[in-house]
Amino acid sequence: MTMLATRLKRKLKGAMLKWLPGMLTCVQFEDFLIEYMEGDLPQRQRTVFEFHIRICRECREYMAAYKRTIEVTGRAYGNGAAPVPDEVPEDLVQAILAARRG
Amino acid sequence: MAQTSRTDETELIAGLRRGETRAFEMVVRQYGPRLLASGRRILRDQSLAEDCVQETFIKAFERLDGFEGRAKFGTWLHSIMVNQALMKLRKLRPDKHETIDDLMPQFDADSCRIEAPWSHLATPHEMLEEEQTRRLVQSHIEQLPETYCIVLQLRDIQEFNTETVSEMLNISQGAVKVRLHRARSALKTLLEPLLRGETMS
């Protein structure tokens, strides 16, 4: 596709997303993304959001990479929350209590 | 947080306020392990984490009057620890990104996203199995400015919920979400060569 055709296609897409009812622009999609991920979008907005995922290749792929980033972050230091030791080292307990006594 | 009922917690705090040595010791033994685990995750160093936990308890004991009981006591302690850890991180890593504006997603004048096509999206296994790439991922996380790095640490790594993180950082839940989204977006940009499988053998 020539550069001109690509630009025209993006312009048409931008206009369609902006003006057709029940559509979101990519910028609006971005604004809603965290609420969607947190499960905080009301049902109607969720439907509109999910429709955008279906029709917009860029946002669909962006979101897949965004979700993968979250997965990778969560596992970057091992799985899940940090293992909690049964107790703190005794010398640390004593140091804290001694510091309090001043 | 530590497995303490509200009543136990109230009694323990009353003991602290009365200056009972036994109460101080119980608090350190009860809440210390989780604070230490979390501090170690943030600071990536056992002895720094121990220093941080010690400073946290000392500050908490000095500021007991400031605990109003709105958050759980464990969350309040955690918020002090996070702030102490942030101060240490600022000293430790002066070469962090100062701003993440350049790492945010791009849009054209028609509000369309600019995103090169993805022919490959690496799996977490592909990205983390090699020590070298795992280190690279960790260093990208750690190079984010502290305000973003800490939100990623608490939400996506330590898996606290938004409400708890908001209490720990003393910011609104909306602000937690904004920071979390910006942090994830920035990190996605930084990890992009790895995510696309471009820098792996």
Short mmCIF file of C-alpha atoms in Angstrom, two decimals:
data_model
loop_
_atom_site.label_atom_id
_atom_site.label_comp_id
_atom_site.label_asym_id
_atom_site.label_seq_id
_atom_site.Cartn_x
_atom_site.Cartn_y
_atom_site.Cartn_z
CA MET A 1 0.00 0.00 0.00
CA THR A 2 1.35 3.44 -0.84
CA MET A 3 1.92 5.96 1.91
CA LEU A 4 -0.96 8.07 0.64
CA ALA A 5 -3.35 5.13 0.69
CA THR A 6 -2.24 4.23 4.23
CA ARG A 7 -2.81 7.78 5.41
CA LEU A 8 -6.22 7.90 3.77
CA LYS A 9 -7.18 4.60 5.36
CA ARG A 10 -6.17 5.86 8.80
CA LYS A 11 -8.08 9.11 8.26
CA LEU A 12 -11.22 7.16 7.34
CA LYS A 13 -10.77 4.89 10.32
CA GLY A 14 -10.28 7.88 12.63
CA ALA A 15 -13.43 9.57 11.30
CA MET A 16 -15.47 6.38 11.57
CA LEU A 17 -14.40 5.74 15.15
CA LYS A 18 -15.04 9.35 16.07
CA TRP A 19 -18.43 9.89 14.49
CA LEU A 20 -20.26 6.55 14.31
CA PRO A 21 -22.43 5.78 17.35
CA GLY A 22 -21.22 3.02 19.67
CA MET A 23 -17.59 3.53 18.65
CA LEU A 24 -14.49 4.62 20.55
CA THR A 25 -11.43 6.34 19.15
CA CYS A 26 -8.09 4.73 20.01
CA VAL A 27 -7.38 7.62 22.39
CA GLN A 28 -10.65 6.95 24.21
CA PHE A 29 -9.84 3.24 24.22
CA GLU A 30 -6.54 4.08 25.92
CA ASP A 31 -8.35 6.16 28.54
CA PHE A 32 -10.64 3.23 29.38
CA LEU A 33 -8.01 0.50 29.28
CA ILE A 34 -7.08 0.46 32.96
CA GLU A 35 -10.73 0.55 34.07
CA TYR A 36 -11.40 -2.38 31.74
CA MET A 37 -8.44 -4.32 33.07
CA GLU A 38 -9.56 -3.66 36.64
CA GLY A 39 -13.08 -4.87 35.81
CA ASP A 40 -14.49 -1.44 36.67
CA LEU A 41 -16.17 -0.58 33.35
CA PRO A 42 -19.99 -0.61 33.36
CA GLN A 43 -21.49 -3.24 31.03
CA ARG A 44 -22.46 -0.81 28.25
CA GLN A 45 -18.99 0.75 28.06
CA ARG A 46 -17.48 -2.70 28.28
CA THR A 47 -19.41 -3.79 25.19
CA VAL A 48 -18.26 -0.70 23.26
CA PHE A 49 -14.69 -1.27 24.46
CA GLU A 50 -14.71 -4.91 23.39
CA PHE A 51 -16.15 -3.98 19.98
CA HIS A 52 -13.17 -1.66 19.48
CA ILE A 53 -10.82 -4.58 20.26
CA ARG A 54 -12.48 -6.57 17.47
CA ILE A 55 -12.25 -3.88 14.80
CA CYS A 56 -8.91 -2.18 15.59
CA ARG A 57 -5.79 -4.20 14.85
CA GLU A 58 -3.48 -1.66 16.52
CA CYS A 59 -5.36 -1.57 19.84
CA ARG A 60 -5.90 -5.35 19.82
CA GLU A 61 -2.19 -6.01 19.40
CA TYR A 62 -1.24 -3.22 21.80
CA MET A 63 -3.50 -4.73 24.47
CA ALA A 64 -2.06 -8.21 23.95
CA ALA A 65 1.45 -6.83 24.46
CA TYR A 66 0.25 -4.78 27.47
CA LYS A 67 -1.26 -7.90 29.07
CA ARG A 68 1.89 -9.88 28.33
CA THR A 69 3.93 -7.12 30.02
CA ILE A 70 1.81 -7.58 33.16
CA GLU A 71 2.37 -11.35 33.08
CA VAL A 72 6.11 -10.96 32.59
CA THR A 73 6.33 -8.36 35.37
CA GLY A 74 4.51 -10.68 37.77
CA ARG A 75 6.96 -13.48 37.08
CA ALA A 76 10.15 -11.46 36.70
CA TYR A 77 11.22 -12.17 40.28
CA GLY A 78 9.62 -15.61 40.61
CA ASN A 79 5.94 -16.44 40.87
CA GLY A 80 3.42 -14.52 42.95
CA ALA A 81 3.94 -12.64 46.17
CA ALA A 82 7.27 -12.75 47.99
CA PRO A 83 7.66 -15.79 50.26
CA VAL A 84 7.06 -14.62 53.79
CA PRO A 85 9.59 -15.93 56.31
CA ASP A 86 8.13 -17.47 59.48
CA GLU A 87 9.97 -14.98 61.61
CA VAL A 88 12.33 -12.04 61.41
CA PRO A 89 15.96 -12.69 62.44
CA GLU A 90 16.28 -12.51 66.22
CA ASP A 91 19.08 -9.94 66.09
CA LEU A 92 16.79 -7.65 64.07
CA VAL A 93 13.99 -8.00 66.65
CA GLN A 94 16.40 -7.17 69.45
CA ALA A 95 17.91 -4.23 67.51
CA ILE A 96 14.44 -2.74 66.99
CA LEU A 97 13.46 -3.16 70.63
CA ALA A 98 16.81 -1.73 71.78
CA ALA A 99 16.42 1.28 69.46
CA ARG A 100 12.98 1.97 70.94
CA ARG A 101 14.34 1.89 74.47
CA GLY A 102 16.83 4.45 73.18
CA MET B 1 -1.38 -8.59 56.04
CA ALA B 2 -0.68 -10.51 59.21
CA GLN B 3 -3.50 -12.76 60.35
CA THR B 4 -4.85 -10.62 63.13
CA SER B 5 -8.47 -9.93 63.99
CA ARG B 6 -9.58 -6.36 64.51
CA THR B 7 -10.01 -6.98 68.25
CA ASP B 8 -6.49 -8.42 68.63
CA GLU B 9 -5.18 -5.49 66.64
CA THR B 10 -7.01 -2.97 68.85
CA GLU B 11 -5.65 -4.57 72.00
CA LEU B 12 -2.15 -4.67 70.58
CA ILE B 13 -2.25 -0.99 69.65
CA ALA B 14 -3.63 -0.09 73.07
CA GLY B 15 -0.65 -1.97 74.54
CA LEU B 16 1.73 0.03 72.35
CA ARG B 17 0.12 3.26 73.43
CA ARG B 18 0.56 2.27 77.06
CA GLY B 19 4.25 1.66 76.27
CA GLU B 20 4.17 -2.07 77.10
CA THR B 21 7.41 -3.71 75.99
CA ARG B 22 5.58 -7.00 75.38
CA ALA B 23 3.26 -5.28 72.88
CA PHE B 24 6.20 -3.82 70.95
CA GLU B 25 7.82 -7.22 70.74
CA MET B 26 4.59 -8.87 69.60
CA VAL B 27 4.12 -6.26 66.87
CA VAL B 28 7.66 -6.78 65.57
CA ARG B 29 7.28 -10.57 65.58
CA GLN B 30 3.81 -10.51 64.06
CA TYR B 31 4.17 -7.90 61.32
CA GLY B 32 7.93 -8.10 60.77
CA PRO B 33 8.06 -11.15 58.48
CA ARG B 34 5.67 -9.74 55.90
CA LEU B 35 7.31 -6.31 55.98
CA LEU B 36 10.69 -7.94 55.51
CA ALA B 37 9.49 -10.02 52.56
CA SER B 38 7.95 -7.01 50.89
CA GLY B 39 11.00 -4.81 51.59
CA ARG B 40 13.26 -7.46 50.11
CA ARG B 41 11.16 -7.49 46.96
CA ILE B 42 11.36 -3.74 46.59
CA LEU B 43 15.02 -3.28 47.53
CA ARG B 44 16.39 -6.58 46.18
CA ASP B 45 18.75 -6.84 49.12
CA GLN B 46 18.36 -8.62 52.46
CA SER B 47 20.44 -6.30 54.57
CA LEU B 48 18.91 -3.12 53.10
CA ALA B 49 15.48 -4.66 53.67
CA GLU B 50 16.36 -5.39 57.31
CA ASP B 51 17.54 -1.78 57.79
CA CYS B 52 14.33 -0.62 56.20
CA VAL B 53 12.18 -2.76 58.51
CA GLN B 54 14.07 -1.51 61.55
CA GLU B 55 13.55 2.11 60.50
CA THR B 56 9.90 1.37 59.80
CA PHE B 57 9.19 0.08 63.30
CA ILE B 58 11.12 2.90 64.93
CA LYS B 59 9.19 5.49 62.92
CA ALA B 60 5.89 3.70 63.55
CA PHE B 61 6.48 3.60 67.32
CA GLU B 62 7.31 7.32 67.29
CA ARG B 63 4.22 8.14 65.27
CA LEU B 64 1.64 5.93 66.95
CA ASP B 65 -0.59 8.95 67.52
CA GLY B 66 -0.77 9.33 63.75
CA PHE B 67 -2.42 5.94 63.35
CA GLU B 68 -6.11 6.74 63.16
CA GLY B 69 -7.38 3.25 62.54
CA ARG B 70 -8.80 3.99 59.08
CA ALA B 71 -6.50 1.44 57.46
CA LYS B 72 -5.48 -1.86 59.01
CA PHE B 73 -2.44 -1.55 61.25
CA GLY B 74 -0.45 -3.83 58.93
CA THR B 75 -1.25 -1.61 55.94
CA TRP B 76 -0.23 1.47 57.91
CA LEU B 77 3.10 -0.16 58.80
CA HIS B 78 3.53 -1.17 55.19
CA SER B 79 2.97 2.40 54.02
CA ILE B 80 5.80 3.58 56.30
CA MET B 81 8.05 0.78 55.01
CA VAL B 82 7.30 1.66 51.38
CA ASN B 83 8.24 5.28 51.99
CA GLN B 84 11.47 4.28 53.72
CA ALA B 85 12.26 1.92 50.84
CA LEU B 86 11.57 4.65 48.28
CA MET B 87 14.07 6.94 49.99
CA LYS B 88 16.67 4.19 49.85
CA LEU B 89 15.92 3.49 46.20
CA ARG B 90 16.40 7.13 45.29
CA LYS B 91 19.90 7.01 46.74
CA LEU B 92 20.69 3.63 45.23
CA ARG B 93 19.57 4.25 41.68
CA PRO B 94 20.25 7.81 40.65
CA ASP B 95 20.39 6.79 36.97
CA LYS B 96 16.69 6.03 36.59
CA HIS B 97 14.58 7.44 33.78
CA GLU B 98 13.53 10.90 34.91
CA THR B 99 10.34 10.92 32.89
CA ILE B 100 8.31 8.30 31.10
CA ASP B 101 6.47 10.64 28.75
CA ASP B 102 8.51 9.42 25.78
CA LEU B 103 7.52 5.84 26.53
CA MET B 104 3.76 6.43 26.34
CA PRO B 105 1.67 5.03 23.46
CA GLN B 106 1.57 7.11 20.29
CA PHE B 107 -1.48 8.36 18.38
CA ASP B 108 -1.81 10.24 15.09
CA ALA B 109 -3.77 13.44 14.49
CA ASP B 110 -6.93 11.39 13.84
CA SER B 111 -6.72 9.77 17.31
CA CYS B 112 -5.65 6.45 15.76
CA ARG B 113 -3.06 4.39 17.61
CA ILE B 114 0.36 4.05 16.03
CA GLU B 115 1.45 0.47 16.63
CA ALA B 116 3.70 -1.53 14.32
CA PRO B 117 2.21 -4.95 13.47
CA TRP B 118 3.14 -7.78 15.81
CA SER B 119 4.23 -10.95 14.03
CA HIS B 120 5.47 -12.54 17.26
CA LEU B 121 4.64 -12.01 20.93
CA ALA B 122 7.11 -13.77 23.21
CA THR B 123 5.78 -15.90 26.07
CA PRO B 124 6.82 -15.17 29.68
CA HIS B 125 8.76 -18.43 29.54
CA GLU B 126 10.71 -17.29 26.45
CA MET B 127 11.46 -13.96 28.11
CA LEU B 128 12.42 -15.19 31.55
CA GLU B 129 14.04 -18.60 31.13
CA GLU B 130 17.48 -17.17 30.33
CA GLU B 131 19.18 -15.45 33.25
CA GLN B 132 20.42 -12.71 30.96
CA THR B 133 17.00 -11.72 29.62
CA ARG B 134 15.40 -12.08 33.06
CA ARG B 135 17.97 -9.61 34.40
CA LEU B 136 17.19 -7.27 31.51
CA VAL B 137 13.47 -7.39 32.31
CA GLN B 138 14.22 -6.71 35.99
CA SER B 139 16.51 -3.82 35.15
CA HIS B 140 13.84 -2.21 32.95
CA ILE B 141 11.35 -2.46 35.82
CA GLU B 142 13.87 -1.01 38.26
CA GLN B 143 14.85 1.85 35.97
CA LEU B 144 11.32 3.29 35.98
CA PRO B 145 10.96 6.40 38.15
CA GLU B 146 10.24 5.35 41.76
CA THR B 147 6.63 6.54 41.79
CA TYR B 148 5.87 4.16 38.91
CA CYS B 149 8.21 1.37 39.91
CA ILE B 150 6.66 1.15 43.37
CA VAL B 151 3.12 0.85 42.01
CA LEU B 152 4.22 -1.98 39.69
CA GLN B 153 5.99 -3.64 42.60
CA LEU B 154 2.96 -3.50 44.86
CA ARG B 155 0.25 -4.26 42.29
CA ASP B 156 1.74 -6.50 39.61
CA ILE B 157 4.54 -8.19 41.56
CA GLN B 158 3.34 -8.36 45.16
CA GLU B 159 -0.30 -8.51 44.03
CA PHE B 160 -1.88 -6.16 46.56
CA ASN B 161 -5.23 -4.78 45.44
CA THR B 162 -5.76 -1.18 44.36
CA GLU B 163 -7.45 -0.19 47.63
CA THR B 164 -4.55 -1.48 49.74
CA VAL B 165 -1.95 0.16 47.49
CA SER B 166 -3.84 3.44 47.73
CA GLU B 167 -3.69 3.21 51.54
CA MET B 168 -0.01 2.27 51.49
CA LEU B 169 0.97 5.14 49.23
CA ASN B 170 -1.56 7.56 50.70
CA ILE B 171 -2.96 8.46 47.27
CA SER B 172 -6.45 7.97 45.81
CA GLN B 173 -7.42 4.72 44.10
CA GLY B 174 -7.82 6.73 40.89
CA ALA B 175 -4.22 7.93 41.19
CA VAL B 176 -3.04 4.34 41.75
CA LYS B 177 -4.78 3.27 38.54
CA VAL B 178 -3.34 6.17 36.54
CA ARG B 179 0.19 5.44 37.76
CA LEU B 180 -0.23 1.72 37.24
CA HIS B 181 -1.42 2.21 33.67
CA ARG B 182 1.41 4.61 32.85
CA ALA B 183 3.96 2.28 34.45
CA ARG B 184 2.70 -0.72 32.47
CA SER B 185 2.60 1.30 29.25
CA ALA B 186 6.15 2.56 29.75
CA LEU B 187 7.40 -0.90 30.59
CA LYS B 188 5.68 -2.36 27.55
CA THR B 189 7.65 0.11 25.41
CA LEU B 190 10.92 -0.73 27.16
CA LEU B 191 10.31 -4.47 26.84
CA GLU B 192 9.19 -4.26 23.23
CA PRO B 193 12.37 -5.66 21.62
CA LEU B 194 12.17 -8.63 24.02
CA LEU B 195 8.42 -9.02 23.57
CA ARG B 196 8.89 -9.07 19.81
CA GLY B 197 11.67 -11.63 20.18
CA GLU B 198 14.14 -9.30 18.48
CA THR B 199 17.00 -9.48 20.94
CA MET B 200 16.83 -13.16 21.78
CA SER B 201 18.96 -15.75 20.10
#
